[in-house]
Short mmCIF file of C-alpha atoms in Angstrom, two decimals:
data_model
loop_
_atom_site.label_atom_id
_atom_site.label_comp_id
_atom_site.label_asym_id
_atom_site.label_seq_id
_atom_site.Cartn_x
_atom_site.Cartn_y
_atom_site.Cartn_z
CA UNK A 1 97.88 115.19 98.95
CA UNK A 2 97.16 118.30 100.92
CA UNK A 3 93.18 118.58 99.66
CA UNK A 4 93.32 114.61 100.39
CA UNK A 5 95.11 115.72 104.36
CA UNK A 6 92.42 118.53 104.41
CA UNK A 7 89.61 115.99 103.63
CA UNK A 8 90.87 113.76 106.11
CA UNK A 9 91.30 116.50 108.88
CA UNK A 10 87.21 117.74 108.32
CA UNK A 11 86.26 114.26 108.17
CA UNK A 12 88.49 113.77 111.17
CA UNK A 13 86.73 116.86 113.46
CA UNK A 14 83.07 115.76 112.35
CA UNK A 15 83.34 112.53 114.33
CA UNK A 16 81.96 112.74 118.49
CA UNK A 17 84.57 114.16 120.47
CA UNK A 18 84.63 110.87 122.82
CA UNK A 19 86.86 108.61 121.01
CA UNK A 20 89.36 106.22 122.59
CA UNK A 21 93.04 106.26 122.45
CA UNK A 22 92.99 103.17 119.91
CA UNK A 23 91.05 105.37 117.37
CA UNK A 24 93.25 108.57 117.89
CA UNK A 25 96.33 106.18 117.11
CA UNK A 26 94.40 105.13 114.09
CA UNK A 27 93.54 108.66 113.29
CA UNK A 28 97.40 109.70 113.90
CA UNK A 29 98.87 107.00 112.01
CA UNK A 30 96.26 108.35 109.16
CA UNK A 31 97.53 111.79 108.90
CA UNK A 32 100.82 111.37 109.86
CA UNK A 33 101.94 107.87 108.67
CA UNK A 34 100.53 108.53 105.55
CA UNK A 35 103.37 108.46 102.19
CA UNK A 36 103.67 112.35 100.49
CA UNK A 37 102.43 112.03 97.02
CA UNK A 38 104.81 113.09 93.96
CA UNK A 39 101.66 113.59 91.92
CA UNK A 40 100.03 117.28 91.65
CA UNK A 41 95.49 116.69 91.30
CA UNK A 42 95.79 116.69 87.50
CA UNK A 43 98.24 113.79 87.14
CA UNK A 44 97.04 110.85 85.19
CA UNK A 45 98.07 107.65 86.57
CA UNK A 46 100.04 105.32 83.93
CA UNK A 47 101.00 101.87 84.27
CA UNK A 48 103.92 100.81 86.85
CA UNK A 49 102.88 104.03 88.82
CA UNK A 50 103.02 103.43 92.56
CA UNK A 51 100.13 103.93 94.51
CA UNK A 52 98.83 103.82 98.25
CA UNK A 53 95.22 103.45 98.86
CA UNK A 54 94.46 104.13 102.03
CA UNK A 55 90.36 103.31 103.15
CA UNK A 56 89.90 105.65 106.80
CA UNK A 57 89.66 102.93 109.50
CA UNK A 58 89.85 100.24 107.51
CA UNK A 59 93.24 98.57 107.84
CA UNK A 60 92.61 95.47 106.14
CA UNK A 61 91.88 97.09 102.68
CA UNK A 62 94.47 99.60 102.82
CA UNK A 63 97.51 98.85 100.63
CA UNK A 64 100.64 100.29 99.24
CA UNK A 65 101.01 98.56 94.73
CA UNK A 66 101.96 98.71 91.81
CA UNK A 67 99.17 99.65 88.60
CA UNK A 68 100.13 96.97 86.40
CA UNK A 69 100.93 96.86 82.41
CA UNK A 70 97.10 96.33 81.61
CA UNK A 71 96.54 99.72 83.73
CA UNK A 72 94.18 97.80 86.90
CA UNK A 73 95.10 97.31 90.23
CA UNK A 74 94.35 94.45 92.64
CA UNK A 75 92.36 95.54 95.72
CA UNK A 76 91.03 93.07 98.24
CA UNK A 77 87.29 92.69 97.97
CA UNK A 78 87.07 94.82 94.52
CA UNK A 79 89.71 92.56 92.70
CA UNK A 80 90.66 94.39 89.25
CA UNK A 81 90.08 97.88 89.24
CA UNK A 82 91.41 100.53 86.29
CA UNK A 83 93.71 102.69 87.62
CA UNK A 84 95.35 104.06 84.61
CA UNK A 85 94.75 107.16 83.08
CA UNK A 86 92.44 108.49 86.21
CA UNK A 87 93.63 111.45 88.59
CA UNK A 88 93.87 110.24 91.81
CA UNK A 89 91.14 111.95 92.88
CA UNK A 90 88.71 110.04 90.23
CA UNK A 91 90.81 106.87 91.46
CA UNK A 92 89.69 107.48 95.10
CA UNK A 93 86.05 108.16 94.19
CA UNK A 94 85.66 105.05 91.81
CA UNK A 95 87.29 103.07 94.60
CA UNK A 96 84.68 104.83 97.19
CA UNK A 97 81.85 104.12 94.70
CA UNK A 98 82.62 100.30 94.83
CA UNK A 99 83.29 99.98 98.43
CA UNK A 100 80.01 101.32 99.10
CA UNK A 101 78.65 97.64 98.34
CA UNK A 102 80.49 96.66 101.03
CA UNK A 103 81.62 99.30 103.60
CA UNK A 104 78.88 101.85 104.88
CA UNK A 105 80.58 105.51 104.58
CA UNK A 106 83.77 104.29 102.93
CA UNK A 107 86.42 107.15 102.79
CA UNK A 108 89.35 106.77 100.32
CA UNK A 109 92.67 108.84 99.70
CA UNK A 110 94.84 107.54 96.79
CA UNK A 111 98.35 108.79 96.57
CA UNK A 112 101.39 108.43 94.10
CA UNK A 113 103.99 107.43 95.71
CA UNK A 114 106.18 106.67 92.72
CA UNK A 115 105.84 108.23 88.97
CA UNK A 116 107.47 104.71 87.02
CA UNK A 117 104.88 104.95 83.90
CA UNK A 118 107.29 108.37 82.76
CA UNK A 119 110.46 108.44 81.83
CA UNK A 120 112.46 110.37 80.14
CA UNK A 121 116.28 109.49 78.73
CA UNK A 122 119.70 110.93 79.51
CA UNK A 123 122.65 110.02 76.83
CA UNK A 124 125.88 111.52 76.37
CA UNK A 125 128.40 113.45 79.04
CA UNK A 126 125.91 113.17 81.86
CA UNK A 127 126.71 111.97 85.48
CA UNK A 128 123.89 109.49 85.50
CA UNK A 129 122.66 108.30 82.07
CA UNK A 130 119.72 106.10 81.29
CA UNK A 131 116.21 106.16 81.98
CA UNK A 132 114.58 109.12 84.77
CA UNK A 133 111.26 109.50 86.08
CA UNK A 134 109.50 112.61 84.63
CA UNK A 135 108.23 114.58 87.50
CA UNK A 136 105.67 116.57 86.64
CA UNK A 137 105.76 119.54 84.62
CA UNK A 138 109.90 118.83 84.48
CA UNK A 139 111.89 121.13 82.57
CA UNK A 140 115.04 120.17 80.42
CA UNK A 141 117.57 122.30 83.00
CA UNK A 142 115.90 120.22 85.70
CA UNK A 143 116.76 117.07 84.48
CA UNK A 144 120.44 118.03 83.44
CA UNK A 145 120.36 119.40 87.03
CA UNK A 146 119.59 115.98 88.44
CA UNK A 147 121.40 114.14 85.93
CA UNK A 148 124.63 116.06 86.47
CA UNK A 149 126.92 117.22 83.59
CA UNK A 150 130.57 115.64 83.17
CA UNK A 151 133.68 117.70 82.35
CA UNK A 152 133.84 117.20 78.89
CA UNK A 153 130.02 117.85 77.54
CA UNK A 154 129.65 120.16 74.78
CA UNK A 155 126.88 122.63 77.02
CA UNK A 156 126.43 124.32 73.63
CA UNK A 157 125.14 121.77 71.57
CA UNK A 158 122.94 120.22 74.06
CA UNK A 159 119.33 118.70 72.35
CA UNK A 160 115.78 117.17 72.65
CA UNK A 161 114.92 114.23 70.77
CA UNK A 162 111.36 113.96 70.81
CA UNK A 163 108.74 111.94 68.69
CA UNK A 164 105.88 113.40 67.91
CA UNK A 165 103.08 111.72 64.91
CA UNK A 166 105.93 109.10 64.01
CA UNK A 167 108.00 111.70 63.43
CA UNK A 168 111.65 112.49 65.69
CA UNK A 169 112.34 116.45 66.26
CA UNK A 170 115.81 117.93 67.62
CA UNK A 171 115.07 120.40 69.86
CA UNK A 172 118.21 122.39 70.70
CA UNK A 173 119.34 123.61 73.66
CA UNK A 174 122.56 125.97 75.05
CA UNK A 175 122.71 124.90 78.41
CA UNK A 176 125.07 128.07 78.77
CA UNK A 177 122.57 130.69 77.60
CA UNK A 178 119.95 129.02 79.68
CA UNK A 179 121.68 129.33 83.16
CA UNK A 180 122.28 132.81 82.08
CA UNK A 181 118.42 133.28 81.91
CA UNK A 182 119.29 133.95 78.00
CA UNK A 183 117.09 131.60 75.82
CA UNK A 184 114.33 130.68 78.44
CA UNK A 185 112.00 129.38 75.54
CA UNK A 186 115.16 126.70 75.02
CA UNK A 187 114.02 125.35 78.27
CA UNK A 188 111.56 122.50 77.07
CA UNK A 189 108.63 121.40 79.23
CA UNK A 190 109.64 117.51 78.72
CA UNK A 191 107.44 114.46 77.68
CA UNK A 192 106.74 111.12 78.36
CA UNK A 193 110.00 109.57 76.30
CA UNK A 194 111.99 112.43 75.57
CA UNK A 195 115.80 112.22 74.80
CA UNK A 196 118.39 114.54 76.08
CA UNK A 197 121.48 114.42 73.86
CA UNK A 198 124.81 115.78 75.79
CA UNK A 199 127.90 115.29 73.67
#
C-alpha cells in the first residue's frame, strides 16, 4: 500500500500545477479515501480475498469485491479477470495492461482489504474458537493472543495440527515457555489450515 501511495503521490506531482478544485477532491479522496491494505507486496491473492481496485480518475471502474471460488473477478469493461494467486502488484499491472484497450494512461492500485482465502482453526479452551484469518507471516502466540485463552487450558500441552503430503503432524507447543522467550523455535510460522489444539 505505501509503494502503491508513493506511486500515486509521483504520479500525482507530474500532472500541470493548474488543476481545479474538482480534480484536487478527486486527487484527495485518492490518497486519503483510499482502504489500508492487510496484504504485504508478496501476498498471493486466494479466492474470497477482498479487494479494491481503484483506476486514478476513473470513478466508474473503480470498485471494492470479492475474488470468487474460480479465482476471477468481475470488472466493468474487462468482465472476468484472474485474480488468484497474483501479488497485487501483478494484479494492478494485468488490470493496467487490459485497460489500455480502452483508457489512454490507465493507472491502477489494487489493495487487500480482507485476507478470507486463509484461515487457520482455533479448538479447545480458547476465548473465540473456530475459523481466523491468517495474517501474514502469523505466528502460533499471535493467534492464541487474538484468540484469547480460557481459565482452564492446559498452556503446557498446547499443539499444531498441520497436514502436510496427506499426512497430519502435531506440532507441540508450551505456551508457558514461549512467553518466557524459552522455546522460541515452538513458535510456528502458521499455514493456510492449520489447527491449534488448547485442551
Amino acid at each position: 500500500m505505501l509503494m502503491g501511495s508513493i506511486a500515486l503521490a509521483q504520479n500525482a506531482s507530474a500532472l500541470p500545477a493548474a488543476s481545479s478544485a474538482s480534480d484536487k477532491t478527486a486527487t484527495d479522496k485518492a490518497t486519503n479515501g483510499a482502504p489500508t491494505s492487510l496484504a504485504g507486496p508478496e501476498y498471493v491473492i486466494g479466492p474470497e480475498d477482498v479487494l479494491h481496485i481503484a483506476v486514478w480518475k476513473e470513478n466508474d471502474l473503480t470498485a471494492t469485491l470479492p475474488v470468487r471460488p474460480d479465482g476471477k473477478i468481475s470488472l466493468p469493461l474487462l468482465d472476468d479477470v484472474q485474480a488468484a494467486g497474483l501479488t497485487p502488484k501483478q494484479l494492478a499491472d494485468s488490470v493496467t495492461e487490459k485497460l489500455k484497450k480502452y483508457i489512454a494512461d490507465p493507472r491502477v492500485t489494487v489493495v487487500v482489504t480482507a485476507i478470507n482465502s486463509k484461515r487457520i482453526y482455533l479448538v479447545g479452551e480458547v476465548l473465540h474458537a473456530g475459523a481466523t484469518p491468517m495474517l501474514p507471516n502469523m505466528t502460533v502466540l499471535q493467534a492464541l493472543s487474538s484468540a484469547g485463552l480460557n481459565q482452564f487450558a492446559n498452556t503446557k500441552r498446547i499443539y499444531v495440527l498441520r497436514t502436510a503430503n496427506g499426512k497430519q503432524q502435531k506440532l507441540p507447543v508450551n505456551y508457558r515457555k514461549l512467553v518466557k522467550g524459552e522455546e522460541i523455535e515452538q513458535n510456528y510460522l502458521l499455514q493456510p489450515g492449520d489447527t491449534i489444539v488448547v485442551p
